[in-house]
CSV table of C-alpha atoms and ligand atoms in Angstrom, one decimal:
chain,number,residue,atom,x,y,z
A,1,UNK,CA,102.3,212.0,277.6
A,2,UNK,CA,101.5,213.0,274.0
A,3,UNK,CA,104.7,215.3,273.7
A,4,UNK,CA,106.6,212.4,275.5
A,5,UNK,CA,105.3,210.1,272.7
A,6,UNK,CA,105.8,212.5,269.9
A,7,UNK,CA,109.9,212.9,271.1
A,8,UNK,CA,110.1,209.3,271.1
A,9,UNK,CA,108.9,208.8,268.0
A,10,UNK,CA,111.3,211.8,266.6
A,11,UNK,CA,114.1,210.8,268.1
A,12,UNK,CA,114.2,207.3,268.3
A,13,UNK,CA,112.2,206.1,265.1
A,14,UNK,CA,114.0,208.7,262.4
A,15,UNK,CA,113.1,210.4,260.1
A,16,UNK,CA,111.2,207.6,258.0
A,17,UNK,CA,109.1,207.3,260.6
A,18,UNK,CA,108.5,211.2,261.8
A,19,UNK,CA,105.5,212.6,262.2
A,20,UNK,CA,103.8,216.6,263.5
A,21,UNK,CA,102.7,217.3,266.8
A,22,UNK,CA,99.6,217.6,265.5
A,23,UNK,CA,99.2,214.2,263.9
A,24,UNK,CA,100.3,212.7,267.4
A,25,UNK,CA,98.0,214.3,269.7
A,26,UNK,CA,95.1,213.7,267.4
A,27,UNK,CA,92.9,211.4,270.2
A,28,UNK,CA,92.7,208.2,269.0
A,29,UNK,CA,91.7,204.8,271.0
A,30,UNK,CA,90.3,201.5,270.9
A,31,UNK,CA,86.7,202.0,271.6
A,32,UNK,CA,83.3,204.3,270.0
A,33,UNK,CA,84.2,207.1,267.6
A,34,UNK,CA,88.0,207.3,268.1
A,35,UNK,CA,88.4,203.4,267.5
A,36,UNK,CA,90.6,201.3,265.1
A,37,UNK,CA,87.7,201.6,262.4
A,38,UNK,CA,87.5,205.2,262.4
A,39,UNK,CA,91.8,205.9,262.7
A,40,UNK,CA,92.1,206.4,259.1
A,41,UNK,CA,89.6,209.4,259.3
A,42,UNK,CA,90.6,210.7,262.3
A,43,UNK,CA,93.9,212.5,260.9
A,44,UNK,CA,95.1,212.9,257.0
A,45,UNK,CA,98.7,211.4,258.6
A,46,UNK,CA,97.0,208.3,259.7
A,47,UNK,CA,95.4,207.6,256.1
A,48,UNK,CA,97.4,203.9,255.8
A,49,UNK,CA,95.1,203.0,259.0
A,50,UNK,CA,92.4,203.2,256.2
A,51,UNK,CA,94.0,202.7,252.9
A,52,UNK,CA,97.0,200.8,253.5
A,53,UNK,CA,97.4,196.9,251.8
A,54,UNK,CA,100.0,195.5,254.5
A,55,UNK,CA,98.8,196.5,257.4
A,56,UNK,CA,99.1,194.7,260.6
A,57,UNK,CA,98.1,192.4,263.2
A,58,UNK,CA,97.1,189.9,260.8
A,59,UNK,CA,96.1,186.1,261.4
A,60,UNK,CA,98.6,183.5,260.8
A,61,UNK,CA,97.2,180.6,258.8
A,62,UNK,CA,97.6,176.8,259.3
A,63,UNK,CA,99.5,176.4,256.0
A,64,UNK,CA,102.7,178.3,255.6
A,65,UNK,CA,106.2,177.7,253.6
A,66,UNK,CA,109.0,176.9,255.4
A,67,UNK,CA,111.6,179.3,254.4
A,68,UNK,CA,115.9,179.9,255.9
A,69,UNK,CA,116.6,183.5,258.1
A,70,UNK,CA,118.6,184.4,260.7
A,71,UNK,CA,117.2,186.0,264.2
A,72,UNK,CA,119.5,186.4,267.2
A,73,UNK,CA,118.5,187.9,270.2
A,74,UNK,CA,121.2,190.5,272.4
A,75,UNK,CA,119.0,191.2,275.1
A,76,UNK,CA,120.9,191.9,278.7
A,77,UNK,CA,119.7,192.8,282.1
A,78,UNK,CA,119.6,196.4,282.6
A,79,UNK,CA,118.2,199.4,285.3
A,80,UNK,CA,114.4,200.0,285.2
A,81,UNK,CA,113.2,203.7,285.6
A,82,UNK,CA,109.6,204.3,286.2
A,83,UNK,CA,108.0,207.4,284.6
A,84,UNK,CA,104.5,208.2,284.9
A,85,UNK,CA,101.3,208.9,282.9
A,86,UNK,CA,101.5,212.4,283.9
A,87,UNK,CA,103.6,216.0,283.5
A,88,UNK,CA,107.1,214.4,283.6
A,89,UNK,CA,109.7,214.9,280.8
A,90,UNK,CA,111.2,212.4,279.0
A,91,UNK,CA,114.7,211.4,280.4
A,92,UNK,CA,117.7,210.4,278.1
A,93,UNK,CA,119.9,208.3,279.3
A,94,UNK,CA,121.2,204.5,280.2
A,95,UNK,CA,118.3,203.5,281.6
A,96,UNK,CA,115.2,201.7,280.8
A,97,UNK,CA,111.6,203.4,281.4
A,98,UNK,CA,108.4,201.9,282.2
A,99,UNK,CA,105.9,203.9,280.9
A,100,UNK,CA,102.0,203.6,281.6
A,101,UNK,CA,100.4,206.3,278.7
A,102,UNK,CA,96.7,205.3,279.2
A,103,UNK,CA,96.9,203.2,276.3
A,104,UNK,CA,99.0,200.0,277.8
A,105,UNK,CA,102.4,199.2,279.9
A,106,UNK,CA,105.3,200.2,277.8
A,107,UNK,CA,109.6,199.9,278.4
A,108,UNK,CA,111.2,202.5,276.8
A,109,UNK,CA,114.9,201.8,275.7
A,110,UNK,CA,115.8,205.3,275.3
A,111,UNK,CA,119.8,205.6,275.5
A,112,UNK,CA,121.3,205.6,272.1
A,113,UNK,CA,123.9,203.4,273.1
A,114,UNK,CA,122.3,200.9,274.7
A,115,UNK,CA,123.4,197.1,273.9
A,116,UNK,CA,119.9,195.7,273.5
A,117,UNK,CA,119.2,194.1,269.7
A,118,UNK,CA,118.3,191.7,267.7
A,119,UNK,CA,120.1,190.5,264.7
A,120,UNK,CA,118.3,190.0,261.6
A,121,UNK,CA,119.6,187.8,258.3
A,122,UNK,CA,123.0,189.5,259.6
A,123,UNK,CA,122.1,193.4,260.0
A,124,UNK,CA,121.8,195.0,263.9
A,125,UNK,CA,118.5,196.3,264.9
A,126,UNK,CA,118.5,198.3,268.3
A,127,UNK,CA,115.6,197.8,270.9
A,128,UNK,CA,113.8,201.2,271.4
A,129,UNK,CA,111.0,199.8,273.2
A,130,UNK,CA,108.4,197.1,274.0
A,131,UNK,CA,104.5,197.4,274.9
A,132,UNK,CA,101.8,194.8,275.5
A,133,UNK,CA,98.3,194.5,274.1
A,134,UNK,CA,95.4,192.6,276.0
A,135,UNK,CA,94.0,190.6,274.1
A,136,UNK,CA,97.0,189.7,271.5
A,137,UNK,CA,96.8,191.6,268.5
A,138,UNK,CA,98.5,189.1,265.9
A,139,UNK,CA,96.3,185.7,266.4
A,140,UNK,CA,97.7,182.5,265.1
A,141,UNK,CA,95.3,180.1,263.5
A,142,UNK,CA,92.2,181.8,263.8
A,143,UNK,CA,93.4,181.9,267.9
A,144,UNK,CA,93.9,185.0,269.9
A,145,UNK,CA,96.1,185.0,273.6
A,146,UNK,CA,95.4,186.6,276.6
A,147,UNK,CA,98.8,189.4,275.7
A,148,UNK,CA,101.1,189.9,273.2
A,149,UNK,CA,104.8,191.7,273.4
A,150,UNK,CA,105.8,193.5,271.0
A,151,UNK,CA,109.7,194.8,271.0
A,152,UNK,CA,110.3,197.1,268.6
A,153,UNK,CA,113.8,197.9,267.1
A,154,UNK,CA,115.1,200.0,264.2
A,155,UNK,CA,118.4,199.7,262.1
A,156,UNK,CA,120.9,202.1,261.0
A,157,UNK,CA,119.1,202.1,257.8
A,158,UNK,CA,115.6,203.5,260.3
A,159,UNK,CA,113.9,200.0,259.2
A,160,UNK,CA,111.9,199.2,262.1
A,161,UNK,CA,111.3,195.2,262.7
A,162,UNK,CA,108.9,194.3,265.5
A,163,UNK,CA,109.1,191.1,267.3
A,164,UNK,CA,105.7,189.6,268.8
A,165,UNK,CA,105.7,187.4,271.6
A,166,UNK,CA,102.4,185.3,272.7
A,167,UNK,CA,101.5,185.0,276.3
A,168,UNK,CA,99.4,182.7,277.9
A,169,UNK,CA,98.2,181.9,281.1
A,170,UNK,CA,100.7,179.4,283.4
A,171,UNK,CA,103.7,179.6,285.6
A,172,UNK,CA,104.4,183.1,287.2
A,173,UNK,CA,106.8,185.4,284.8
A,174,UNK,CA,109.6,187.0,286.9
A,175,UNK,CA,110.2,190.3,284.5
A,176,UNK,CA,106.1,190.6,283.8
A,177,UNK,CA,106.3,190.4,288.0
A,178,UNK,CA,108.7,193.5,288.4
A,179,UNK,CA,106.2,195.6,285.7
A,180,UNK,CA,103.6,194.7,287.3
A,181,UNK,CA,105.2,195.7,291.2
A,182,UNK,CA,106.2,198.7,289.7
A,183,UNK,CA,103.4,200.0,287.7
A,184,UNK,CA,102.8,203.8,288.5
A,185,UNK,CA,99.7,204.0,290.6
A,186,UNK,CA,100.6,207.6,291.1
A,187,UNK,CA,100.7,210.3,288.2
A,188,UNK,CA,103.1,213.4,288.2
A,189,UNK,CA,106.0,211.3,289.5
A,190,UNK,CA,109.0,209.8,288.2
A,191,UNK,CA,111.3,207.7,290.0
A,192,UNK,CA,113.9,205.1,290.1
A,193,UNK,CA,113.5,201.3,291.8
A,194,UNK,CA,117.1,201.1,293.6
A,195,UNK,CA,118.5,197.8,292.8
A,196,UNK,CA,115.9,196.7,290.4
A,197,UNK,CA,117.0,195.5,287.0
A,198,UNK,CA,114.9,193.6,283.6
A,199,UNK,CA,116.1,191.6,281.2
A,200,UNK,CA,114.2,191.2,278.1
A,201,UNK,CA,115.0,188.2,277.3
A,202,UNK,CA,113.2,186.5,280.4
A,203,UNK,CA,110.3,187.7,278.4
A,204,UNK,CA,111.1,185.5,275.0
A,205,UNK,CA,110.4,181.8,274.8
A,206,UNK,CA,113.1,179.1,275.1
A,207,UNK,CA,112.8,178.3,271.4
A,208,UNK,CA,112.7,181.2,268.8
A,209,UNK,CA,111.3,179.6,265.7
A,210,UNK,CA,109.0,182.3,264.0
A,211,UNK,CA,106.7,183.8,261.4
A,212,UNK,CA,107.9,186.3,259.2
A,213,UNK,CA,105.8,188.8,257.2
A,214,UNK,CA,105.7,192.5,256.3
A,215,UNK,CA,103.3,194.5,258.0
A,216,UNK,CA,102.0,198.0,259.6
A,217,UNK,CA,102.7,199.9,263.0
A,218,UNK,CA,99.3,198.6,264.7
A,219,UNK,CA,99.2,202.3,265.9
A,220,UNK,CA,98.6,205.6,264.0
A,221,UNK,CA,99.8,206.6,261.6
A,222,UNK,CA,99.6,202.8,260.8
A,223,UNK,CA,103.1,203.2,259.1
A,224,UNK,CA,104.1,200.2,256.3
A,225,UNK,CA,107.3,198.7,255.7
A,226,UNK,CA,107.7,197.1,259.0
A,227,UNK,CA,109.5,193.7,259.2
A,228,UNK,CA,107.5,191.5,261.5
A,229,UNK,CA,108.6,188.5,263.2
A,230,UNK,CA,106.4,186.4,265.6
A,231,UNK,CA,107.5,183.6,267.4
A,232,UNK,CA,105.3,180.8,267.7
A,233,UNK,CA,106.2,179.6,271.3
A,234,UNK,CA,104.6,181.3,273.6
A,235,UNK,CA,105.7,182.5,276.8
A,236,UNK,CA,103.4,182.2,280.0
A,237,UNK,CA,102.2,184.8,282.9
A,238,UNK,CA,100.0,183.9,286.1
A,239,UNK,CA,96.1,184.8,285.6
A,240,UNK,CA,97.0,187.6,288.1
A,241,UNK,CA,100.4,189.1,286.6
A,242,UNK,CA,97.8,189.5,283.0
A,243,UNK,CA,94.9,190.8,284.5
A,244,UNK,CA,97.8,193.7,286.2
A,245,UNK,CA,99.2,194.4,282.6
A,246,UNK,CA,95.5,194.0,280.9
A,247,UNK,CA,94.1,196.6,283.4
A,248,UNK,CA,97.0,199.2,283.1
A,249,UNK,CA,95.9,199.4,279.3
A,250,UNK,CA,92.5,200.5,280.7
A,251,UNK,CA,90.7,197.5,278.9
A,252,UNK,CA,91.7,195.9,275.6
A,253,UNK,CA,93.9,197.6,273.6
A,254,UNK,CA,94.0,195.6,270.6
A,255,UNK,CA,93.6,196.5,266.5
A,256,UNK,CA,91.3,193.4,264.9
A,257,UNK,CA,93.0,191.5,262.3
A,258,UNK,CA,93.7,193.1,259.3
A,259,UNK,CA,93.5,191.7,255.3
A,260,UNK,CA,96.9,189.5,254.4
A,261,UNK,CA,96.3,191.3,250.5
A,262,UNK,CA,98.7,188.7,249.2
A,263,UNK,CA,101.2,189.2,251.3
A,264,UNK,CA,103.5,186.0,252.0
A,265,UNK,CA,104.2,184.7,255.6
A,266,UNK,CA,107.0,182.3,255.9
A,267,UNK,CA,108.4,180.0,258.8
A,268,UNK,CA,111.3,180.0,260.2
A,269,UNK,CA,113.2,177.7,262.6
B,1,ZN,ZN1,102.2,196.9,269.5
């Protein structure tokens, strides 16, 4: 899995955002001597974890200015593929991939073509993947959710905006349902659900108002320069479909808040 993350990352997050084999299969976690505390020591590529000044999640205040932008969604329904934890290559092609790595539930969005992207203040940003984290990593007035989404995309320029989506317990969601049916239970195998499509826009709220600020991968190496956007509605998932996601990430896999440094947040609806 830490080649398959490493040849994501290469090919699908550019050159900007490259980083050695050996920075990637440096073991790094959520918990003890490997945790989000100790990332910045843990490799001399994941020094922003440590020394970085716009790092993410943060908290989003009460008070922020109200500010004009532009955020379109282009999400469509497309194939699922299920790959493993285990041995398996990566596959390239028009097809989605849901990917449990020991570290959370993730969709890759591998094909270079594919039609999934948001438009931001008028420039195209394709969806490469989303992941969840249980609790939410990004808290919004001091408050934290049972999950957050994050889809990430990247432009032709390899800027890399992240969109956060807060979910809270409610009403059943049907594409959170067909990760959760499909969740590998077995590792080594790869496979394909006949029939089976997601859209990921059945996991976005109705309304897309949103918080905008500059942050951090929440990951090593912690990489700056991301454009974040969180929307403030949330979306809801039974008690059962989050407990499915929460336990695939093998217990919480959240990064605690991080300083704001001066950075500006604005809102946008
Ligand atoms: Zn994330």
């Amino acid at each position: 899995m830490l080649r398959k993350i490493s040849l994501l990352i290469c090919l699908f997050v550019g050159n900007a955002f490259a980083i050695d084999d050996a920075a990637v299969s440096t073991q790094w976690g959520y918990k003890g001597n490997v945790g989000p505390a100790r990332w910045g020591q843990l490799n001399s590529d994941f020094i922003a974890c440590s020394t970085g000044k716009s790092q993410s999640p943060i908290n989003i205040p009460k008070k922020v200015p109200h500010a004009s932008g532009q955020l379109a969604f282009n999400y469509s329904s497309s194939k699922l593929d299920i790959v493993d934890d285990g041995q398996t290559d990566l596959t390239i092609g028009d097809k989605q991939e849901l990917i449990l790595d020991g570290r959370g539930v993730q969709v890759n969005f591998p094909s270079q073509d594919s039609k999934e992207s948001i438009t931001l203040n008028g420039k195209n940003y394709r969806l490469i993947q989303f992941h969840f984290h249980s609790p939410s990593e990004n808290t919004w007035h001091g408050r934290s959710f049972p999950l957050e989404i994050h889809f990430v995309h990247q432009g032709e320029n390899g800027k890399v905006a992240v969109v956060g989506v807060f979910v809270i317990g409610g009403p059943e969601n049907m594409a959170i349902q067909k990760l959760a049916k499909h969740i590998p239970k077995v590792e080594g195998k790869e496979y394909t659900i006949e029939g089976e499509q997601i859209n990921p826009a059945d996991l976005l709220p109705a309304t897309h108002q949103y918080y905008s600020f500059t942050g951090s991968l929440t990951t090593p190496p912690c990489t700056e320069g991301l454009s974040w956007m969180v929307l403030e509605t949330p979306i809801t998932a039974s008690p059962a479909q989050i407990a499915v996601i929460r336990k695939a990430a093998g217990g919480a896999n959240a990064r605690p808040v991080q300083q704001l440094n001066g950075r500006k947040i604005n809102y946008i609806r």
